[in-house]
Coordinates of C-alpha atoms in Angstrom, one line a residue:
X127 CA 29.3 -36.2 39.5
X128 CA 32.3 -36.1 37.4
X129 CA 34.4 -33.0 36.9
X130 CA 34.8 -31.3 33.0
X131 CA 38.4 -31.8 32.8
X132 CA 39.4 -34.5 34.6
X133 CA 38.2 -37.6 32.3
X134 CA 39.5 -36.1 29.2
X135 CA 43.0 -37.0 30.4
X136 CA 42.3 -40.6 29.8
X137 CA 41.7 -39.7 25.9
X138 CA 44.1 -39.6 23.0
X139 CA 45.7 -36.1 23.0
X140 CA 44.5 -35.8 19.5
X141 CA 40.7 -35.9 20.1
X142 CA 40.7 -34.3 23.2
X143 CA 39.7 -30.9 22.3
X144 CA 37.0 -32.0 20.1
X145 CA 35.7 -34.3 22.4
X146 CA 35.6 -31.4 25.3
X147 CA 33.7 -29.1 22.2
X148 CA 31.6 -32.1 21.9
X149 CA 30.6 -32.0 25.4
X150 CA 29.7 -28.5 25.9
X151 CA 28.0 -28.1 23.1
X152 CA 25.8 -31.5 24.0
X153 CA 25.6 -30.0 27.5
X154 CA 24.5 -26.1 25.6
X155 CA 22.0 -28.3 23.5
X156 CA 20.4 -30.4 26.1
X157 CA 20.4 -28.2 29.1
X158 CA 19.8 -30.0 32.8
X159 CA 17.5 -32.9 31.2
X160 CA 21.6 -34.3 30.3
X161 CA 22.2 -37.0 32.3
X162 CA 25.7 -38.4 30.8
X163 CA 28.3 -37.9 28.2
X164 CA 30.5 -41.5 27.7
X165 CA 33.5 -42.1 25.4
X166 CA 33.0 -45.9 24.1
X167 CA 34.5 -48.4 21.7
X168 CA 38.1 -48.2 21.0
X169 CA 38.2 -45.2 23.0
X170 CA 37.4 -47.0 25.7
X171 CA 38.9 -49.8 25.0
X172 CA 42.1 -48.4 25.0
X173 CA 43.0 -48.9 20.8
X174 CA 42.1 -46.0 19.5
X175 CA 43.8 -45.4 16.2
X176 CA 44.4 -41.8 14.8
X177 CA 43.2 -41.9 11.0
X178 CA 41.6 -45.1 11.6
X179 CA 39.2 -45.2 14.4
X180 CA 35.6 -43.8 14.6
X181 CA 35.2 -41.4 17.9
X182 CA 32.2 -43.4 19.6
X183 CA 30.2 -41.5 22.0
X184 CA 26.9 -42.0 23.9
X185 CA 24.8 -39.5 25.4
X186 CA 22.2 -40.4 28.3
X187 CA 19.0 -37.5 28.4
X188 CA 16.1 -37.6 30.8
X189 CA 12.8 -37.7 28.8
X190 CA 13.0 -38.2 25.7
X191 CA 13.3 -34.4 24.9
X192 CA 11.2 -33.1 22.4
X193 CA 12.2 -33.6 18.8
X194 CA 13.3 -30.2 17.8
X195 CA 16.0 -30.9 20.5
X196 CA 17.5 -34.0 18.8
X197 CA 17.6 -32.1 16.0
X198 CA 19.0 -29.3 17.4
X199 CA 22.1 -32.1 18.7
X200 CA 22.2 -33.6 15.8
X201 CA 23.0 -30.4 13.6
X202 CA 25.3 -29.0 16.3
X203 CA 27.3 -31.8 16.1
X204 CA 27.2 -32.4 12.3
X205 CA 31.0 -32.8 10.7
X206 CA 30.4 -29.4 8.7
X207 CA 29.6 -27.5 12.2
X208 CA 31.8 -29.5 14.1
X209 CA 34.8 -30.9 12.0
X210 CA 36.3 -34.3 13.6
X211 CA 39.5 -35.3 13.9
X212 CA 39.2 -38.9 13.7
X213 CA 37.7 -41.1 11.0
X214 CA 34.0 -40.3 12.1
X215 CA 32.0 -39.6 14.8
X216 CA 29.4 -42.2 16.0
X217 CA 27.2 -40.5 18.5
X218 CA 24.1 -42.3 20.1
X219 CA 21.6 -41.0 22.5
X220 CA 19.2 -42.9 24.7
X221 CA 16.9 -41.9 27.4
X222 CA 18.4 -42.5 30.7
X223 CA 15.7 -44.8 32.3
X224 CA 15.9 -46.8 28.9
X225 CA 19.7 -47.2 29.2
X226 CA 19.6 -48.6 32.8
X227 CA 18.0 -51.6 32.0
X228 CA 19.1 -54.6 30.5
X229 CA 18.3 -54.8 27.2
X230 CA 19.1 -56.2 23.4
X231 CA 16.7 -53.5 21.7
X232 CA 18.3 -50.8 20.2
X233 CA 16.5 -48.4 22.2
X234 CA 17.8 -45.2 20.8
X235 CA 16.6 -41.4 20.6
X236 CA 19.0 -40.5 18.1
X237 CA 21.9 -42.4 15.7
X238 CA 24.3 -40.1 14.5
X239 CA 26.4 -40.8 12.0
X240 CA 29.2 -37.8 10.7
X241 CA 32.7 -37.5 9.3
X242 CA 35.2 -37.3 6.4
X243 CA 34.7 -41.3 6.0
X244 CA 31.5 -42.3 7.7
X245 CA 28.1 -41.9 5.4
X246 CA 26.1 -39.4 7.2
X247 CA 23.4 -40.2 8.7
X248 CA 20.8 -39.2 11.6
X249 CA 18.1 -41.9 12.6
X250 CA 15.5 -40.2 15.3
X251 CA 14.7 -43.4 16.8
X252 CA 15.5 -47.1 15.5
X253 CA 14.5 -47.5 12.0
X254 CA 13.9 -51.3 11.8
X255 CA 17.9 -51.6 11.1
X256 CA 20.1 -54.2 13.0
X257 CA 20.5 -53.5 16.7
X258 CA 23.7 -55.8 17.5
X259 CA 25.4 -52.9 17.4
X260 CA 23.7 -50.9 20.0
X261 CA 23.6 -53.9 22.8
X262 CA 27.3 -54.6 22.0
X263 CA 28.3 -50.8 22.6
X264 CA 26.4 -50.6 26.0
X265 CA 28.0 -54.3 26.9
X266 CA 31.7 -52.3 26.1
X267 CA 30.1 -49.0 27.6
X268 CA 28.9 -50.7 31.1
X269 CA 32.8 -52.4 31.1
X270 CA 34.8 -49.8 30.4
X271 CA 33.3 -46.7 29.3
X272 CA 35.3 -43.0 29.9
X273 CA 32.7 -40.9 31.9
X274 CA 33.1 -37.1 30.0
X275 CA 30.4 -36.1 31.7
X276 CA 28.2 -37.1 34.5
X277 CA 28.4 -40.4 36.8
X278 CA 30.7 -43.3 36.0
X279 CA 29.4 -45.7 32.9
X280 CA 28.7 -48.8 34.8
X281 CA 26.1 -46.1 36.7
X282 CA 24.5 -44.9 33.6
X283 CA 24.4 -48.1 31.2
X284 CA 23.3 -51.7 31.6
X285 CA 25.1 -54.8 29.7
X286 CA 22.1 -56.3 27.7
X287 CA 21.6 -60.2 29.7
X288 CA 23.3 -63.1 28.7
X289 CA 20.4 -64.3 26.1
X290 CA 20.7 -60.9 24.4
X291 CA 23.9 -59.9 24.6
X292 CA 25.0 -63.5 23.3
X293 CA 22.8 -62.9 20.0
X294 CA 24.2 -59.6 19.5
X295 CA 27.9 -60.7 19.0
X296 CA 26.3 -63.8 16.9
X297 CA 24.5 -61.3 14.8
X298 CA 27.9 -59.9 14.6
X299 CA 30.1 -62.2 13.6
X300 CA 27.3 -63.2 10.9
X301 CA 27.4 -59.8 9.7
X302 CA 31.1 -59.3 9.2
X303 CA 31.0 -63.1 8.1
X304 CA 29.5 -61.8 4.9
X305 CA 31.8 -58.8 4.3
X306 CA 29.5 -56.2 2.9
X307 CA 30.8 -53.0 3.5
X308 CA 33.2 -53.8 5.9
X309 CA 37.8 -53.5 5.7
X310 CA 38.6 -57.2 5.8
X311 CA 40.9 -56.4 8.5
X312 CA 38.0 -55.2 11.0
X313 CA 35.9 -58.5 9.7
X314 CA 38.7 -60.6 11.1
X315 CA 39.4 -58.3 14.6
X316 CA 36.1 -58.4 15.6
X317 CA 35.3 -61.8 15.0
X318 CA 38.5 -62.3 17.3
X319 CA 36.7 -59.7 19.8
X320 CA 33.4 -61.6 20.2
X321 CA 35.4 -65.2 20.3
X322 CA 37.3 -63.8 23.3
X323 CA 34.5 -62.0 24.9
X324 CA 32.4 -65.7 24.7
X325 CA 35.8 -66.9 26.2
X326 CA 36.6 -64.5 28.8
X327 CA 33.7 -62.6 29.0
X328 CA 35.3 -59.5 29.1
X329 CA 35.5 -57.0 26.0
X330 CA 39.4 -57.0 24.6
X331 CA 40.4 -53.9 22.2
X332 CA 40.6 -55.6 18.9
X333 CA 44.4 -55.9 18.4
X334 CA 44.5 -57.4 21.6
X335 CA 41.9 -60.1 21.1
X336 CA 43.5 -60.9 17.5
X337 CA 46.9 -61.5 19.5
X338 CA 45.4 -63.8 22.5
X339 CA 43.9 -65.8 19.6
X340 CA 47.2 -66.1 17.1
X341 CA 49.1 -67.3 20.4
X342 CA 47.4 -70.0 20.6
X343 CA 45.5 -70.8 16.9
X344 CA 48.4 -71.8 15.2
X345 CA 46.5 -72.6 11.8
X346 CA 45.5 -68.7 12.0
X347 CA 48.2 -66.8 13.2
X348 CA 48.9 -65.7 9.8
X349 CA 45.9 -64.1 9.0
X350 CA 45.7 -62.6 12.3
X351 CA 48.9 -61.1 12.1
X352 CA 48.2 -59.4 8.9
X353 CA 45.0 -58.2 10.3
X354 CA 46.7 -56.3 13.1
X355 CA 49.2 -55.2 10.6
X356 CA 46.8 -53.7 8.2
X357 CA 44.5 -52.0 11.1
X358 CA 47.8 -50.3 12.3
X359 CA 47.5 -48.2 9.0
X360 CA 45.7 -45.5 7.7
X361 CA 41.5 -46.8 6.9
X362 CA 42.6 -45.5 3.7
X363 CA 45.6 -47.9 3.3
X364 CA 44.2 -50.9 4.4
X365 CA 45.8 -54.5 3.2
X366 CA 44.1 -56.7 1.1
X367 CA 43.9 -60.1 3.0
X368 CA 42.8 -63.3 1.3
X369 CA 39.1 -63.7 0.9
X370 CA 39.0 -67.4 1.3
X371 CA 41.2 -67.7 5.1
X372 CA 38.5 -64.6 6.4
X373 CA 35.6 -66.5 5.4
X374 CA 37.4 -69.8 6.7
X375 CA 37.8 -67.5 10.0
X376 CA 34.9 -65.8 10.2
X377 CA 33.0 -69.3 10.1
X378 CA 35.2 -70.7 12.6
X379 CA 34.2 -67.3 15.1
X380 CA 30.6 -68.0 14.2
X381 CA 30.8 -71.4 16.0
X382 CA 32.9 -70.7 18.9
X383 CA 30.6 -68.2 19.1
X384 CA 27.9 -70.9 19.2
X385 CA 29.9 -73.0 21.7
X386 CA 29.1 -70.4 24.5
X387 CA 25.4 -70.2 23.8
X388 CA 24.1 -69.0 27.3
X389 CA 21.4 -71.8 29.1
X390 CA 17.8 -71.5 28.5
X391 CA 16.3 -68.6 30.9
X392 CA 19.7 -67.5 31.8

């Protein structure tokens, strides 16, 4: 069992003490039925970005717990109670014996969405929404998540198989592929994240992908470049980039994407 302290040291100083809040308050909330508190996405992955990044965070409970303790998380935790640092917090809980076995569902208890630039939202269970995102965020969890509390990630959460996991980061390059809602920088970096992952298969933090692809996709480094450029600012201060070379690029991720399609009952 990990310590309290010791994890947080592999954190960005400037979320550190609200992610140890975080933490004790999910651990006042949920009693002994918590299993696990892991830091995920860029936070695991090594590029988070202060004023740009969401704070991802998923929680592992035996049960599921009865509703009025979901609720009680979910308010605890809410940007008014709790204020975050960082762009947003994304908090998703699962139930433990759920989370250990591969799977493409989304398979969540609760979906918490709060910040000064995230919509709020908090979905008790999946709501018939896209789960790409969920599958993709245990893949990245299982790799390389920061254990706050509890075991290490690999221990706690399985990567979805190859079949499901594969039409996750399809499903996501589609969806950035037709822009809605999204910084045309992050459409680009994580179409360059899932054509590396296919490639590798290992997650890359987003910057890093976008350069192992501009080294050697000549036609475009350009875009690339100013991709990284504009996700080094402020989420606020984003650079335009040219409609026409993302979806050009997007389309191009979409069938390298396709390239690595896993084999039939693999």
């Amino acid at each position: 069992m990990g310590t309290e302290t010791e994890p947080f040291r592999t954190v960005p100083a400037e979320v550190r003490p609200y992610l140890t809040e975080l933490v004790r308050r999910t651990r006042a909330v949920c009693g002994p039925g918590l299993t696990g508190v892991v830091a995920v996405g860029s936070l695991a992955l090594g590029d988070y970005r202060h004023g740009r990044s969401d704070v991802d965070v998923t929680v592992l409970v035996q049960g599921p717990p009865p509703a009025a303790v979901l609720r009680e998380l979910a308010d605890a935790l809410d940007h008014r109670r709790l204020p975050c640092p960082a762009a947003g917090l994304e908090l998703v809980v699962y139930a433990a014996d759920f989370a250990r076995l591969p799977s493409g569902e989304a398979g969540y208890l609760l979906d918490l969405n709060t910040g000064a630039h995230l919509p709020g939202r908090a979905a008790f269970g999946p709501d018939g929404g896209p789960s790409f995102w969920y599958a993709i965020d245990r893949s990245v969890a299982h790799q390389a998540g920061i254990a706050l509390y509890g075991p290490p990630a690999a221990e706690l959460i399985a990567t979805p198989g190859p079949a499901d996991l594969h039409a996750a980061i399809r499903a996501s390059v589609r969806e950035h592929g037709d822009g809605e809602g999204h910084l045309a920088d992050n459409r680009v970096l994580n179409g360059c994240r899932s054509v590396t992952y296919c490639r590798t298969g290992r997650w890359l933090a987003k910057r890093d992908a976008a350069r192992q692809l501009a080294a050697t996709e000549e036609h475009f480094r350009p875009l690339l470049e100013a991709a990284v450029h504009s996700f080094e600012r402020p989420r606020t201060a984003a650079l335009p980039l040219p409609a026409p070379q993302v979806r050009e690029f997007l389309t191009w991720a979409r069938a390298r994407v396709d390239e690595h399609a896993p084999a039939p009952g693999a």
